[in-house]
Amino acid sequence: HRATTSTTMATNWATELFGPKILTKPKTTGLPTESRFGGKSSKKLVALYFSASWCPPCKGFSPMLLDFYNSCKDDLDIVFVSSDRDEKSFNDYYQKLMPFLAMPTFNSEEARQQQIKMADTFQIKGIPTVIVLDAKTGNFVTDNARTEIMKATDEESKKALVKSWLEKEAVPIDQAEFNTGMSRGPLMKALMFFVNRPVYIFGLYYLIKQGLKYLDELGQDEIEGG
């Protein structure tokens, strides 16, 4: 009975967080989330990797995260949470991040909304960001993992870091205190709107460009008129 309860708990948190499907490779429809995060999984931790192909710091950090994963994959799963602007960019970047799992952000509007909800839940204010959860309960361990991973430069320090995460008290996500900097004021909410919906950046860029063009033409008219 205890094993069944544990399996149900694992299934519930993962499906609630990721949605019904999770990707194991690009250009697929994904596997049922509950089959990947069920009670049979031996992984003790799940890291959420918020990243995108257009982000230079992400490109610099991704090889370090892959190296870290290869040293600690017996205890750790990593889920790529994309902020890419289009499906091709996502697939190309995800190909380089194999064998990470990934949110199926571009498979449906429901999946896209799930990703936006997740970013808001963890108060993501910039990328790359790595958040570590307990694999059995989905409870929050740390949102400072990127900095910690960058400092773990050898096998011993990588293993020690995972051990420190396992020893840390994990708390329910709704009780977690996130160390992500600024409060979510109007300016930050506006910024996160565009981070989570990168397609709107092009619209904003167009409006700014047209506005500057108008001001420039207005200035020219004044000069000519004067």
PDB file of N, CA and C in Angstrom, residues 11 13 22 34 42 45 56 59 63 69 71 76 93 98 124 143 149 168 171-172 178 190 192 199 201 203 216 218 224:
ATOM      1  N   THR A  11       3.338  10.533  -9.557  1.00  0.00           N
ATOM      2  CA  THR A  11       2.573  10.754 -10.786  1.00  0.00           C
ATOM      3  C   THR A  11       1.820  12.071 -10.730  1.00  0.00           C
ATOM      4  N   TRP A  13       2.285  14.926  -8.931  1.00  0.00           N
ATOM      5  CA  TRP A  13       3.037  16.180  -8.996  1.00  0.00           C
ATOM      6  C   TRP A  13       3.609  16.400 -10.391  1.00  0.00           C
ATOM      7  N   ILE A  22       5.544  14.339 -21.794  1.00  0.00           N
ATOM      8  CA  ILE A  22       6.919  14.825 -21.635  1.00  0.00           C
ATOM      9  C   ILE A  22       7.741  14.279 -22.802  1.00  0.00           C
ATOM     10  N   GLU A  34       3.239  10.346 -16.555  1.00  0.00           N
ATOM     11  CA  GLU A  34       3.184   9.416 -15.425  1.00  0.00           C
ATOM     12  C   GLU A  34       4.043   8.176 -15.657  1.00  0.00           C
ATOM     13  N   SER A  42      14.357   5.466 -10.742  1.00  0.00           N
ATOM     14  CA  SER A  42      15.364   5.436  -9.682  1.00  0.00           C
ATOM     15  C   SER A  42      15.930   6.821  -9.391  1.00  0.00           C
ATOM     16  N   LEU A  45      16.266  13.214  -7.941  1.00  0.00           N
ATOM     17  CA  LEU A  45      16.098  14.640  -8.126  1.00  0.00           C
ATOM     18  C   LEU A  45      15.674  14.945  -9.567  1.00  0.00           C
ATOM     19  N   PRO A  56      22.731  33.915 -25.242  1.00  0.00           N
ATOM     20  CA  PRO A  56      24.171  33.616 -25.175  1.00  0.00           C
ATOM     21  C   PRO A  56      24.629  32.966 -23.861  1.00  0.00           C
ATOM     22  N   LYS A  59      23.851  29.276 -23.991  1.00  0.00           N
ATOM     23  CA  LYS A  59      24.758  28.515 -24.851  1.00  0.00           C
ATOM     24  C   LYS A  59      26.076  28.229 -24.139  1.00  0.00           C
ATOM     25  N   PRO A  63      26.736  23.307 -22.099  1.00  0.00           N
ATOM     26  CA  PRO A  63      27.754  22.233 -22.063  1.00  0.00           C
ATOM     27  C   PRO A  63      28.181  21.865 -20.641  1.00  0.00           C
ATOM     28  N   TYR A  69      25.364  16.567 -15.756  1.00  0.00           N
ATOM     29  CA  TYR A  69      24.376  15.491 -15.851  1.00  0.00           C
ATOM     30  C   TYR A  69      25.053  14.143 -16.075  1.00  0.00           C
ATOM     31  N   SER A  71      27.801  13.142 -15.111  1.00  0.00           N
ATOM     32  CA  SER A  71      28.462  12.690 -13.886  1.00  0.00           C
ATOM     33  C   SER A  71      27.468  12.251 -12.820  1.00  0.00           C
ATOM     34  N   LEU A  76      19.777  11.936 -11.090  1.00  0.00           N
ATOM     35  CA  LEU A  76      19.209  13.189 -11.569  1.00  0.00           C
ATOM     36  C   LEU A  76      18.571  13.083 -12.951  1.00  0.00           C
ATOM     37  N   TYR A  93      17.847  23.182 -30.876  1.00  0.00           N
ATOM     38  CA  TYR A  93      18.536  23.349 -29.590  1.00  0.00           C
ATOM     39  C   TYR A  93      18.373  22.107 -28.714  1.00  0.00           C
ATOM     40  N   MET A  98      20.182  16.638 -25.725  1.00  0.00           N
ATOM     41  CA  MET A  98      19.919  15.232 -25.432  1.00  0.00           C
ATOM     42  C   MET A  98      21.025  14.728 -24.506  1.00  0.00           C
ATOM     43  N   ILE A 124      10.359  32.857 -12.538  1.00  0.00           N
ATOM     44  CA  ILE A 124      11.533  32.930 -13.396  1.00  0.00           C
ATOM     45  C   ILE A 124      11.662  34.342 -13.962  1.00  0.00           C
ATOM     46  N   ASP A 143      16.695  26.965  -6.078  1.00  0.00           N
ATOM     47  CA  ASP A 143      16.661  27.647  -7.367  1.00  0.00           C
ATOM     48  C   ASP A 143      18.004  28.324  -7.654  1.00  0.00           C
ATOM     49  N   ILE A 149      26.276  24.637  -9.827  1.00  0.00           N
ATOM     50  CA  ILE A 149      26.817  23.737 -10.847  1.00  0.00           C
ATOM     51  C   ILE A 149      28.065  24.337 -11.486  1.00  0.00           C
ATOM     52  N   LYS A 168      19.234  18.294   1.793  1.00  0.00           N
ATOM     53  CA  LYS A 168      18.499  19.521   2.085  1.00  0.00           C
ATOM     54  C   LYS A 168      17.009  19.225   2.250  1.00  0.00           C
ATOM     55  N   VAL A 171      10.721  21.465   0.395  1.00  0.00           N
ATOM     56  CA  VAL A 171       9.451  22.012   0.872  1.00  0.00           C
ATOM     57  C   VAL A 171       8.453  22.080  -0.283  1.00  0.00           C
ATOM     58  N   PRO A 172       7.156  22.013   0.007  1.00  0.00           N
ATOM     59  CA  PRO A 172       6.162  22.177  -1.059  1.00  0.00           C
ATOM     60  C   PRO A 172       6.388  23.476  -1.824  1.00  0.00           C
ATOM     61  N   PHE A 178      11.757  31.887  -3.123  1.00  0.00           N
ATOM     62  CA  PHE A 178      12.620  31.918  -4.292  1.00  0.00           C
ATOM     63  C   PHE A 178      13.632  33.053  -4.196  1.00  0.00           C
ATOM     64  N   ALA A 190       5.806  43.010 -16.773  1.00  0.00           N
ATOM     65  CA  ALA A 190       5.844  43.298 -18.207  1.00  0.00           C
ATOM     66  C   ALA A 190       6.996  42.565 -18.873  1.00  0.00           C
ATOM     67  N   MET A 192       8.444  39.775 -17.864  1.00  0.00           N
ATOM     68  CA  MET A 192       8.166  38.339 -17.898  1.00  0.00           C
ATOM     69  C   MET A 192       7.106  37.997 -18.943  1.00  0.00           C
ATOM     70  N   VAL A 199       7.276  35.657 -29.117  1.00  0.00           N
ATOM     71  CA  VAL A 199       6.768  36.107 -30.414  1.00  0.00           C
ATOM     72  C   VAL A 199       6.334  37.576 -30.352  1.00  0.00           C
ATOM     73  N   ILE A 201       7.869  39.917 -28.893  1.00  0.00           N
ATOM     74  CA  ILE A 201       9.036  40.795 -28.962  1.00  0.00           C
ATOM     75  C   ILE A 201       9.140  41.426 -30.339  1.00  0.00           C
ATOM     76  N   GLY A 203       6.703  42.103 -32.391  1.00  0.00           N
ATOM     77  CA  GLY A 203       5.691  43.144 -32.495  1.00  0.00           C
ATOM     78  C   GLY A 203       6.122  44.419 -31.794  1.00  0.00           C
ATOM     79  N   ASP A 216      11.625  60.708 -36.471  1.00  0.00           N
ATOM     80  CA  ASP A 216      12.684  61.172 -37.354  1.00  0.00           C
ATOM     81  C   ASP A 216      12.102  62.008 -38.495  1.00  0.00           C
ATOM     82  N   LEU A 218       9.245  63.554 -38.469  1.00  0.00           N
ATOM     83  CA  LEU A 218       8.684  64.766 -37.886  1.00  0.00           C
ATOM     84  C   LEU A 218       9.772  65.809 -37.691  1.00  0.00           C
ATOM     85  N   GLU A 224      12.936  71.429 -42.266  1.00  0.00           N
ATOM     86  CA  GLU A 224      12.616  71.985 -43.577  1.00  0.00           C
ATOM     87  C   GLU A 224      11.683  73.188 -43.450  1.00  0.00           C
TER      88      GLU A 224
END
